[in-house]
Coordinates of N, CA and C in Angstrom, one line a residue:
Chain A
G1 N 5.3 117.7 126.8 CA 5.2 118.7 125.9 C 6.1 118.7 124.7
A2 N 5.8 119.8 123.9 CA 6.4 119.7 122.7 C 8.0 119.7 122.8
V3 N 8.6 118.8 122.0 CA 10.2 118.7 122.0 C 10.7 118.8 120.6
V4 N 11.8 119.4 120.6 CA 12.5 119.8 119.2 C 13.9 119.3 119.4
S5 N 14.3 118.4 118.7 CA 15.6 117.7 118.8 C 16.7 118.6 117.6
Q6 N 17.5 119.0 118.0 CA 18.5 119.7 117.1 C 19.9 118.9 117.3
H7 N 20.5 118.5 116.1 CA 21.9 118.1 116.4 C 22.7 118.3 115.1
P8 N 24.1 118.2 115.1 CA 24.7 118.1 116.3 C 24.7 119.1 117.2
S9 N 25.0 119.0 118.4 CA 25.2 120.0 119.4 C 26.6 120.9 119.4
R10 N 27.6 120.3 118.9 CA 28.8 121.0 118.8 C 29.5 120.5 117.8
V11 N 30.0 121.4 116.8 CA 30.9 121.1 115.6 C 32.0 121.9 115.6
I12 N 33.3 121.3 115.4 CA 34.3 121.9 115.2 C 34.9 121.3 113.9
C13 N 35.3 122.3 112.8 CA 35.6 121.8 111.6 C 36.5 123.0 111.0
K14 N 37.3 122.5 110.0 CA 38.2 123.2 109.1 C 37.4 124.3 108.3
S15 N 38.0 125.5 108.0 CA 37.6 126.5 107.0 C 37.2 125.7 105.7
G16 N 36.3 126.0 105.0 CA 35.8 125.5 103.7 C 35.2 124.2 103.9
T17 N 34.7 123.5 105.0 CA 33.9 122.7 105.0 C 32.5 123.2 105.2
S18 N 31.6 122.2 104.8 CA 30.1 122.3 104.7 C 29.7 121.7 105.9
V19 N 28.7 122.4 106.8 CA 28.2 121.7 107.9 C 26.8 121.7 107.8
K20 N 26.0 120.7 108.3 CA 24.7 120.3 108.1 C 24.1 120.3 109.6
I21 N 23.0 120.9 109.7 CA 22.3 120.9 111.1 C 21.0 120.5 111.0
E22 N 20.6 119.6 111.7 CA 19.2 118.9 111.6 C 18.2 119.7 112.9
C23 N 17.1 119.8 112.3 CA 16.2 120.3 113.3 C 15.0 119.4 113.3
R24 N 14.5 118.8 114.4 CA 13.3 117.7 114.3 C 12.4 118.3 115.4
S25 N 10.8 118.1 114.8 CA 10.1 118.2 116.0 C 9.5 116.9 116.2
L26 N 9.6 116.5 117.5 CA 9.4 115.1 117.7 C 8.0 114.4 118.1
D27 N 7.2 115.3 118.6 CA 6.0 114.9 119.0 C 4.8 116.0 118.5
F28 N 5.3 116.6 117.7 CA 4.2 117.4 116.8 C 4.6 117.8 115.4
Q29 N 3.7 118.4 114.5 CA 3.9 118.8 113.3 C 4.1 120.2 113.0
A30 N 5.3 120.8 112.2 CA 5.6 122.1 111.9 C 5.8 122.4 110.9
T31 N 4.7 122.9 110.2 CA 4.8 123.6 108.7 C 5.8 124.5 108.6
T32 N 6.1 125.2 109.8 CA 7.2 126.3 109.7 C 8.2 126.1 110.9
M33 N 9.4 126.3 110.8 CA 10.5 126.4 111.7 C 11.4 127.6 111.3
F34 N 11.9 127.8 112.4 CA 12.8 129.1 112.4 C 14.2 128.8 112.7
W35 N 15.1 129.5 112.0 CA 16.5 129.3 112.2 C 17.2 130.7 112.7
Y36 N 17.9 130.5 113.9 CA 18.4 131.6 114.6 C 19.9 131.5 114.7
R37 N 20.6 132.7 114.9 CA 21.9 132.8 115.0 C 22.2 133.7 116.4
Q38 N 23.1 133.3 117.1 CA 23.3 134.0 118.4 C 24.7 134.1 118.7
F39 N 25.2 135.4 118.8 CA 26.6 135.6 119.1 C 26.4 135.8 120.7
P40 N 27.8 135.6 121.3 CA 27.7 135.6 122.8 C 27.4 137.2 123.3
K41 N 26.3 137.0 124.4 CA 25.9 137.9 125.0 C 24.9 138.8 124.2
Q42 N 24.4 138.3 123.2 CA 23.6 139.1 122.4 C 22.3 138.3 122.2
S43 N 21.1 138.9 121.5 CA 19.9 138.4 121.4 C 20.1 137.3 120.1
L44 N 18.9 136.7 120.1 CA 18.8 135.8 118.9 C 18.4 136.6 117.6
M45 N 19.0 136.3 116.6 CA 18.8 137.0 115.4 C 18.2 135.8 114.6
L46 N 16.9 136.2 113.9 CA 16.4 135.4 112.8 C 17.1 135.5 111.4
M47 N 17.4 134.4 111.0 CA 18.2 134.1 109.8 C 17.0 133.9 108.7
A48 N 16.1 133.0 109.0 CA 15.3 132.4 108.0 C 14.2 131.6 108.6
T49 N 13.2 131.8 107.7 CA 11.9 130.9 108.1 C 11.8 129.9 107.2
S50 N 11.7 128.7 107.6 CA 11.9 127.4 106.8 C 10.2 126.9 106.7
N51 N 10.0 126.8 105.4 CA 8.6 126.3 105.1 C 8.6 125.0 104.4
E52 N 7.7 124.1 105.1 CA 7.7 122.9 104.4 C 7.0 122.8 103.1
G53 N 7.8 122.1 102.1 CA 7.4 122.2 101.1 C 7.6 123.3 100.0
S54 N 8.2 124.3 100.7 CA 8.5 125.3 99.7 C 9.9 126.1 100.0
K55 N 10.0 127.1 99.5 CA 11.4 127.7 99.6 C 11.3 128.5 101.1
A56 N 12.6 128.6 101.7 CA 12.6 129.5 102.9 C 12.6 130.9 102.5
T57 N 12.1 131.7 103.5 CA 12.2 133.1 103.6 C 13.4 133.6 104.3
Y58 N 14.4 134.1 103.8 CA 15.8 134.8 104.4 C 15.3 136.2 104.9
E59 N 16.0 136.5 106.0 CA 16.0 137.9 106.6 C 17.0 138.7 105.6
Q60 N 16.8 140.0 105.7 CA 17.7 140.7 105.0 C 19.2 140.6 105.4
G61 N 20.2 140.4 104.7 CA 21.5 140.3 104.9 C 22.0 138.9 105.0
V62 N 21.2 137.9 105.1 CA 21.4 136.6 105.0 C 21.6 136.1 103.6
E63 N 22.6 135.4 103.5 CA 23.0 134.8 102.2 C 22.3 133.6 101.9
K64 N 21.3 133.4 100.9 CA 20.7 132.0 100.7 C 21.5 131.1 100.1
D65 N 22.8 131.5 99.5 CA 23.5 130.4 99.0 C 24.6 129.9 99.9
K66 N 24.6 130.8 101.0 CA 25.6 130.4 102.0 C 24.9 129.5 103.0
F67 N 23.6 129.9 103.4 CA 23.1 129.1 104.3 C 21.8 128.5 103.6
L68 N 21.9 127.2 103.3 CA 20.9 126.4 102.6 C 20.1 125.8 103.6
I69 N 18.6 126.0 103.2 CA 17.5 125.5 104.1 C 16.7 124.5 103.3
N70 N 16.5 123.4 104.0 CA 15.6 122.5 103.3 C 14.5 121.9 104.4
H71 N 13.2 122.0 104.0 CA 12.3 121.4 105.0 C 11.3 120.5 104.3
A72 N 11.9 119.5 103.9 CA 11.2 118.3 103.2 C 10.2 117.9 103.8
S73 N 10.0 117.6 105.2 CA 8.8 117.0 105.8 C 8.1 118.0 107.0
L74 N 7.2 117.4 107.6 CA 6.4 118.2 108.6 C 7.2 118.2 110.1
T75 N 8.1 117.4 109.9 CA 9.2 117.4 111.1 C 10.6 117.6 111.2
L76 N 10.9 118.0 110.0 CA 12.3 118.1 109.6 C 12.7 119.1 108.8
S77 N 13.7 120.1 109.5 CA 14.2 121.1 108.6 C 15.8 121.0 108.8
T78 N 16.5 121.2 107.7 CA 18.1 121.3 107.9 C 18.5 122.7 107.4
L79 N 19.8 123.0 108.1 CA 20.4 124.3 107.6 C 21.8 123.7 107.4
T80 N 22.2 123.9 106.3 CA 23.7 123.7 105.7 C 24.3 124.8 105.5
V81 N 25.4 125.1 106.3 CA 26.2 126.3 106.4 C 27.6 125.8 105.3
T82 N 27.4 126.4 104.1 CA 28.2 125.8 103.0 C 29.7 126.6 102.9
S83 N 30.8 126.1 102.8 CA 32.0 126.5 102.7 C 32.2 127.5 104.0
A84 N 32.0 126.9 105.2 CA 32.1 127.7 106.4 C 33.6 128.2 106.5
H85 N 33.6 129.3 107.1 CA 34.7 130.4 107.5 C 34.6 130.6 108.8
P86 N 35.8 131.0 109.5 CA 35.7 131.5 110.8 C 34.7 132.4 111.3
E87 N 34.2 133.4 110.5 CA 33.2 134.2 110.9 C 31.8 133.7 111.0
D88 N 31.7 132.3 110.3 CA 30.5 131.8 110.6 C 30.3 131.1 111.9
S89 N 31.4 131.0 112.5 CA 31.4 130.5 114.0 C 30.2 131.3 114.8
S90 N 29.4 130.3 115.4 CA 28.3 130.8 116.2 C 27.6 129.8 116.8
F91 N 26.5 130.1 117.5 CA 25.6 129.5 118.3 C 24.2 129.3 117.5
Y92 N 24.0 128.3 116.6 CA 22.6 128.4 115.7 C 21.6 127.6 116.5
I93 N 20.5 128.1 116.6 CA 19.3 127.6 117.2 C 18.1 127.4 116.2
C94 N 17.5 126.5 116.2 CA 16.2 126.3 115.6 C 14.9 126.4 116.7
S95 N 13.9 126.5 116.0 CA 12.5 126.6 116.7 C 11.4 126.0 115.8
A96 N 10.5 125.7 116.4 CA 9.2 125.3 115.7 C 8.0 125.6 116.5
R97 N 6.8 125.6 115.8 CA 5.6 125.9 116.4 C 4.8 124.7 116.1
D98 N 3.7 124.3 116.9 CA 2.9 123.2 116.6 C 1.8 123.8 115.6
S99 N 1.8 123.4 114.3 CA 0.9 123.8 113.1 C -0.6 123.5 113.4
L100 N -0.6 122.6 114.4 CA -2.3 121.9 114.4 C -2.8 122.6 115.8
S101 N -2.1 123.5 116.5 CA -2.6 124.0 117.8 C -3.4 125.3 117.7
G102 N -3.7 125.7 116.6 CA -4.3 127.1 116.5 C -3.5 128.0 115.7
V103 N -4.0 129.3 116.0 CA -3.3 130.4 115.2 C -1.9 130.5 115.7
D104 N -1.1 130.6 114.4 CA 0.4 130.7 114.7 C 0.9 131.6 115.7
S105 N 0.4 132.9 115.6 CA 0.9 133.8 116.7 C 0.7 133.6 118.2
N106 N -0.3 132.9 118.3 CA -0.7 132.3 119.7 C 0.1 131.1 120.3
Q107 N 0.9 130.6 119.4 CA 1.7 129.5 119.7 C 3.1 129.8 120.1
P108 N 3.5 129.1 121.2 CA 4.9 129.3 121.5 C 6.1 128.8 120.7
Q109 N 7.1 129.1 120.7 CA 8.3 128.7 120.0 C 8.8 127.7 120.6
H110 N 9.1 126.6 120.1 CA 9.9 125.5 121.0 C 11.3 125.2 120.3
F111 N 12.1 125.4 121.3 CA 13.6 125.5 120.7 C 14.5 124.2 120.9
G112 N 15.3 123.9 120.0 CA 16.2 122.9 119.9 C 17.3 123.5 120.9
D113 N 18.1 122.4 121.2 CA 19.3 122.7 122.3 C 20.6 123.6 121.7
G114 N 20.2 123.8 120.4 CA 21.3 124.8 119.7 C 22.5 123.9 119.1
T115 N 23.2 124.4 118.3 CA 24.5 123.8 117.8 C 25.6 124.9 117.8
R116 N 26.8 124.6 118.6 CA 27.8 125.5 118.7 C 28.8 125.2 117.5
L117 N 28.9 126.0 116.4 CA 29.6 125.9 115.5 C 31.2 126.6 115.4
S118 N 32.2 126.0 115.4 CA 33.4 126.5 115.4 C 34.2 126.2 114.3
I119 N 34.7 127.2 113.5 CA 35.5 127.0 112.2 C 36.9 127.4 112.6
L120 N 37.8 126.5 112.4 CA 39.1 126.8 112.6 C 39.8 127.5 111.3
Chain B
Q1 N 12.6 147.5 114.4 CA 11.9 146.6 114.6 C 11.9 145.6 115.8
Q2 N 13.3 145.5 116.2 CA 13.7 144.6 117.4 C 13.1 145.5 118.6
P3 N 12.4 144.6 119.6 CA 11.9 145.2 120.6 C 13.1 145.6 121.7
V4 N 12.8 146.7 122.4 CA 14.0 146.8 123.4 C 13.6 146.7 124.8
Q5 N 14.6 145.9 125.4 CA 14.2 145.7 127.0 C 14.9 146.5 127.8
S6 N 14.4 147.0 129.1 CA 15.0 147.4 130.0 C 14.7 146.9 131.4
P7 N 15.6 146.9 132.3 CA 17.0 147.3 132.0 C 17.8 145.9 131.3
Q8 N 19.2 146.4 131.0 CA 20.0 145.4 130.3 C 20.4 144.4 131.1
A9 N 20.5 144.6 132.4 CA 21.0 143.8 133.3 C 20.7 144.1 134.9
V10 N 20.4 143.2 135.7 CA 20.1 143.3 136.7 C 20.5 142.3 137.8
I11 N 21.0 142.6 139.0 CA 21.5 141.8 140.0 C 20.5 141.8 141.3
L12 N 20.1 140.8 141.7 CA 18.9 140.6 142.8 C 19.7 139.8 144.0
R13 N 19.0 139.9 144.9 CA 19.2 138.9 146.3 C 18.1 138.3 146.2
E14 N 18.4 136.9 146.4 CA 17.3 135.9 146.6 C 16.3 136.6 147.4
G15 N 14.9 136.3 147.0 CA 13.6 137.2 147.7 C 13.4 138.4 147.2
E16 N 14.1 139.0 146.3 CA 13.8 140.6 145.8 C 13.1 140.3 144.7
D17 N 12.1 141.3 144.3 CA 11.5 141.4 143.2 C 12.2 142.4 142.1
A18 N 11.7 141.8 140.9 CA 12.4 142.6 139.8 C 11.2 142.9 138.6
V19 N 11.3 143.9 137.9 CA 10.5 143.9 136.7 C 11.4 144.2 135.6
I20 N 11.1 143.5 134.4 CA 11.7 143.7 133.2 C 10.8 144.1 132.1
N21 N 11.3 145.1 131.4 CA 10.0 146.0 130.4 C 10.4 145.7 129.1
C22 N 9.6 145.6 128.3 CA 9.8 145.4 126.7 C 8.9 146.3 125.9
S23 N 9.5 147.0 125.1 CA 8.9 148.0 124.4 C 9.0 148.0 122.8
S24 N 8.1 148.1 122.2 CA 7.9 147.7 120.6 C 7.6 149.1 120.0
S25 N 8.1 149.4 118.7 CA 7.6 150.4 117.9 C 6.5 150.1 117.1
K26 N 6.1 148.8 116.9 CA 5.2 148.6 116.1 C 3.9 148.0 116.9
A27 N 2.6 148.1 116.2 CA 1.4 147.5 117.0 C 1.6 145.9 117.1
L28 N 1.2 145.5 118.0 CA 1.4 144.1 118.4 C 0.3 143.3 118.7
Y29 N 0.4 142.0 118.2 CA -0.7 141.1 118.5 C -0.7 140.2 119.6
S30 N 0.5 139.8 120.0 CA 1.0 139.0 121.1 C 2.5 139.4 121.7
V31 N 2.7 139.1 122.7 CA 4.0 139.0 123.6 C 4.4 137.9 124.0
H32 N 5.7 137.3 123.7 CA 6.1 136.0 124.4 C 7.2 136.6 125.3
W33 N 7.4 135.6 126.4 CA 8.5 135.7 127.3 C 9.3 134.5 127.3
Y34 N 10.7 134.3 127.1 CA 11.6 133.2 127.3 C 12.6 133.6 128.2
R35 N 13.2 132.5 128.7 CA 14.4 132.6 129.8 C 15.3 131.6 129.0
Q36 N 16.7 132.2 129.1 CA 17.7 131.4 128.3 C 18.8 131.3 129.5
K37 N 19.2 130.1 129.7 CA 20.3 130.1 130.7 C 21.6 129.8 129.7
H38 N 22.7 130.2 130.4 CA 23.9 130.4 129.5 C 24.3 129.1 128.9
G39 N 24.5 129.1 127.5 CA 24.8 127.9 126.8 C 23.7 127.1 126.5
E40 N 22.6 127.3 126.7 CA 21.4 126.7 126.6 C 20.2 127.3 125.7
A41 N 19.3 126.7 125.1 CA 18.3 127.2 124.2 C 17.1 128.1 125.0
P42 N 16.4 128.9 124.6 CA 15.7 129.7 125.2 C 14.6 128.5 125.8
V43 N 13.9 129.0 127.0 CA 12.7 128.1 127.4 C 11.6 129.1 127.5
F44 N 10.5 128.7 126.9 CA 9.2 129.3 127.0 C 8.6 129.6 128.4
L45 N 8.0 130.8 128.6 CA 7.6 131.1 130.0 C 5.9 131.4 129.7
M46 N 5.6 132.2 129.0 CA 4.4 132.7 128.8 C 4.1 133.4 127.5
I47 N 2.7 133.3 127.1 CA 2.3 134.3 125.9 C 1.3 135.3 126.5
L48 N 1.3 136.5 126.1 CA 0.2 137.5 126.3 C -0.3 137.8 125.1
L49 N -1.6 137.6 125.1 CA -2.5 137.9 123.8 C -3.2 139.3 123.8
K50 N -3.3 140.0 122.7 CA -4.0 141.2 122.6 C -5.5 141.1 123.3
G51 N -5.8 141.9 124.1 CA -7.2 141.5 124.8 C -7.2 140.6 125.8
G52 N -6.3 140.1 126.1 CA -6.2 138.7 127.1 C -5.9 139.1 128.5
E53 N -5.8 138.1 129.2 CA -5.6 138.6 130.8 C -4.0 138.6 131.0
Q54 N -3.6 139.0 132.1 CA -2.4 139.2 132.8 C -2.0 137.5 133.0
M55 N -0.9 137.0 132.5 CA -0.4 135.5 132.7 C 0.6 135.4 133.9
R56 N 0.5 134.2 134.2 CA 1.4 133.8 135.3 C 2.2 132.5 135.1
H57 N 3.3 132.3 135.5 CA 4.1 131.2 135.5 C 4.8 131.0 136.7
E58 N 4.3 130.2 137.6 CA 4.8 130.2 139.2 C 5.0 131.5 139.8
K59 N 6.0 132.1 140.0 CA 6.0 133.5 140.7 C 6.3 134.6 139.9
I60 N 6.2 134.2 138.4 CA 6.3 135.2 137.5 C 5.2 135.5 136.7
S61 N 4.9 136.7 136.6 CA 3.7 137.1 136.0 C 4.0 138.4 135.0
A62 N 3.2 138.5 134.1 CA 3.5 139.6 133.0 C 2.3 140.2 132.6
S63 N 2.4 141.6 132.1 CA 1.3 142.2 131.6 C 1.4 142.8 130.2
F64 N 0.6 143.0 129.3 CA 0.6 143.4 128.0 C -0.1 144.9 127.9
N65 N 0.5 145.9 127.6 CA -0.2 147.1 127.4 C -0.3 147.4 125.9
E66 N -1.5 147.1 125.3 CA -1.5 147.0 123.8 C -1.4 148.4 123.4
K67 N -1.9 149.2 123.8 CA -1.8 150.8 123.4 C -0.4 151.3 123.7
K68 N 0.3 151.0 124.5 CA 1.6 151.4 124.7 C 2.7 150.6 123.9
Q69 N 2.1 149.3 123.3 CA 3.0 148.6 122.8 C 4.1 148.1 123.6
Q70 N 3.7 147.7 124.8 CA 4.8 147.4 125.7 C 4.3 146.2 126.8
S71 N 5.2 145.5 127.2 CA 5.1 144.4 128.1 C 5.8 144.3 129.3
S72 N 5.7 143.8 130.4 CA 6.4 143.7 131.5 C 6.3 142.6 132.3
L73 N 7.4 142.0 132.7 CA 7.7 140.9 133.1 C 8.0 140.9 134.8
Y74 N 7.2 140.4 135.6 CA 7.3 140.6 137.2 C 7.8 139.3 137.5
L75 N 9.1 139.4 138.3 CA 9.6 138.3 139.1 C 9.4 138.7 140.6
T76 N 8.6 137.8 141.3 CA 8.2 138.0 142.7 C 9.2 137.1 143.4
A77 N 9.7 137.5 144.7 CA 10.4 136.6 145.7 C 11.4 135.8 144.8
S78 N 12.2 136.3 143.9 CA 13.2 135.6 143.1 C 13.9 134.5 143.8
Q79 N 14.2 133.4 143.1 CA 14.9 132.3 143.3 C 16.3 132.2 142.7
L80 N 16.9 131.5 143.3 CA 18.3 131.2 142.5 C 18.3 130.9 141.0
S81 N 17.2 130.1 140.8 CA 16.9 129.3 139.5 C 16.5 130.4 138.5
Y82 N 16.1 131.5 138.9 CA 15.5 132.6 138.0 C 16.6 133.2 137.1
S83 N 18.0 132.9 137.5 CA 19.0 133.6 136.8 C 19.0 133.0 135.6
G84 N 19.4 134.1 134.3 CA 19.6 133.7 133.3 C 19.2 135.1 132.4
T85 N 19.0 135.0 131.0 CA 18.7 136.1 130.2 C 17.3 136.1 130.0
Y86 N 16.4 137.0 130.0 CA 15.0 137.1 129.7 C 14.9 137.9 128.3
F87 N 14.2 137.3 127.4 CA 13.8 137.8 126.2 C 12.3 138.0 126.0
C88 N 11.8 139.0 125.6 CA 10.6 139.1 125.3 C 10.7 138.8 123.7
G89 N 9.4 138.4 123.2 CA 9.4 138.1 121.6 C 7.8 138.7 121.3
T90 N 8.1 139.5 120.3 CA 6.9 140.3 119.8 C 6.2 139.8 118.5
V91 N 5.1 139.6 118.3 CA 4.3 139.3 117.2 C 3.6 140.7 116.7
D92 N 3.9 141.2 115.6 CA 3.1 142.3 115.1 C 2.1 141.8 114.3
T93 N 1.3 142.9 114.0 CA 0.0 142.5 113.2 C 0.3 142.0 111.7
G94 N 1.5 142.1 111.4 CA 1.9 141.5 110.1 C 2.5 140.1 110.4
N95 N 2.2 139.5 111.6 CA 2.5 138.1 112.0 C 4.1 138.0 112.0
Q96 N 4.9 139.2 112.1 CA 6.4 138.8 112.1 C 6.9 138.9 113.7
F97 N 7.7 138.1 113.9 CA 8.3 137.8 115.4 C 9.6 138.2 115.6
Y98 N 9.8 138.8 116.6 CA 11.1 139.5 116.8 C 11.4 139.1 118.4
F99 N 12.9 138.7 118.6 CA 13.2 139.0 119.9 C 13.7 140.1 120.3
G100 N 13.5 140.3 121.7 CA 13.9 141.7 122.1 C 15.4 141.7 122.3
T101 N 15.8 142.6 123.0 CA 17.4 142.9 123.3 C 17.9 142.1 124.2
G102 N 17.0 141.7 125.3 CA 17.5 140.7 126.2 C 17.8 141.4 127.7
T103 N 17.5 140.8 128.7 CA 17.9 141.4 130.1 C 18.6 140.3 130.7
S104 N 19.6 140.7 131.3 CA 20.7 139.5 132.1 C 20.1 139.5 133.5
L105 N 19.4 138.7 134.1 CA 19.2 138.7 135.5 C 20.0 137.7 136.4
T106 N 20.8 138.2 137.3 CA 21.6 137.4 138.4 C 20.9 137.5 139.5
V107 N 20.7 136.4 140.3 CA 20.2 136.1 141.5 C 21.3 135.7 142.5
I108 N 21.6 136.3 143.6 CA 22.6 135.9 144.4 C 22.1 135.5 145.8
P109 N 22.6 134.6 146.6 CA 22.1 134.4 148.0 C 22.2 135.5 148.9

């Protein structure tokens, strides 16, 4: 089955540090990847859609200068949380759809294992 | 825009049945269902397409009423492993995907 690898799985760092999270599709190509943020006992909230070779599309209220997204290849997207502060602490999850399997909306999203970010 | 799920939480005894509903305010092209265990990423269960058939994953099935913009997930003879939070995900006709509000399901022996 389709596998998405995300790491690191856990990051603890000081306020002001920038943190980079990687999301890789291991056995399929993904022209589009998605970045979500999830607070405890809440649903996943889409932060941005990462597009291979072009700029990411950010959801309303998400600061693009704060959450930098790069999608340099068909199998890798990265999210960098710049100058992280305690309020950025959360569970960040990426997902990807197989670009070659047909109509996008018919394809399931395959999720990475998530990154638990704790800013002290 | 976020689909609303009901109930918010449900507790079942092993072997009992449950229904989880997902309702959207927008016209839908497809509905996805996922299950998330605590501290883990969501796992895909099934997709229901507009005009498609009712789907099944083991003893879990789902239906999609396009006219009502609703989907229901049916869990039959629940097992302990069914515990988790269930999310629907809707794709509207503008190809936008949104996760639902979630339903916490706990199965007890």
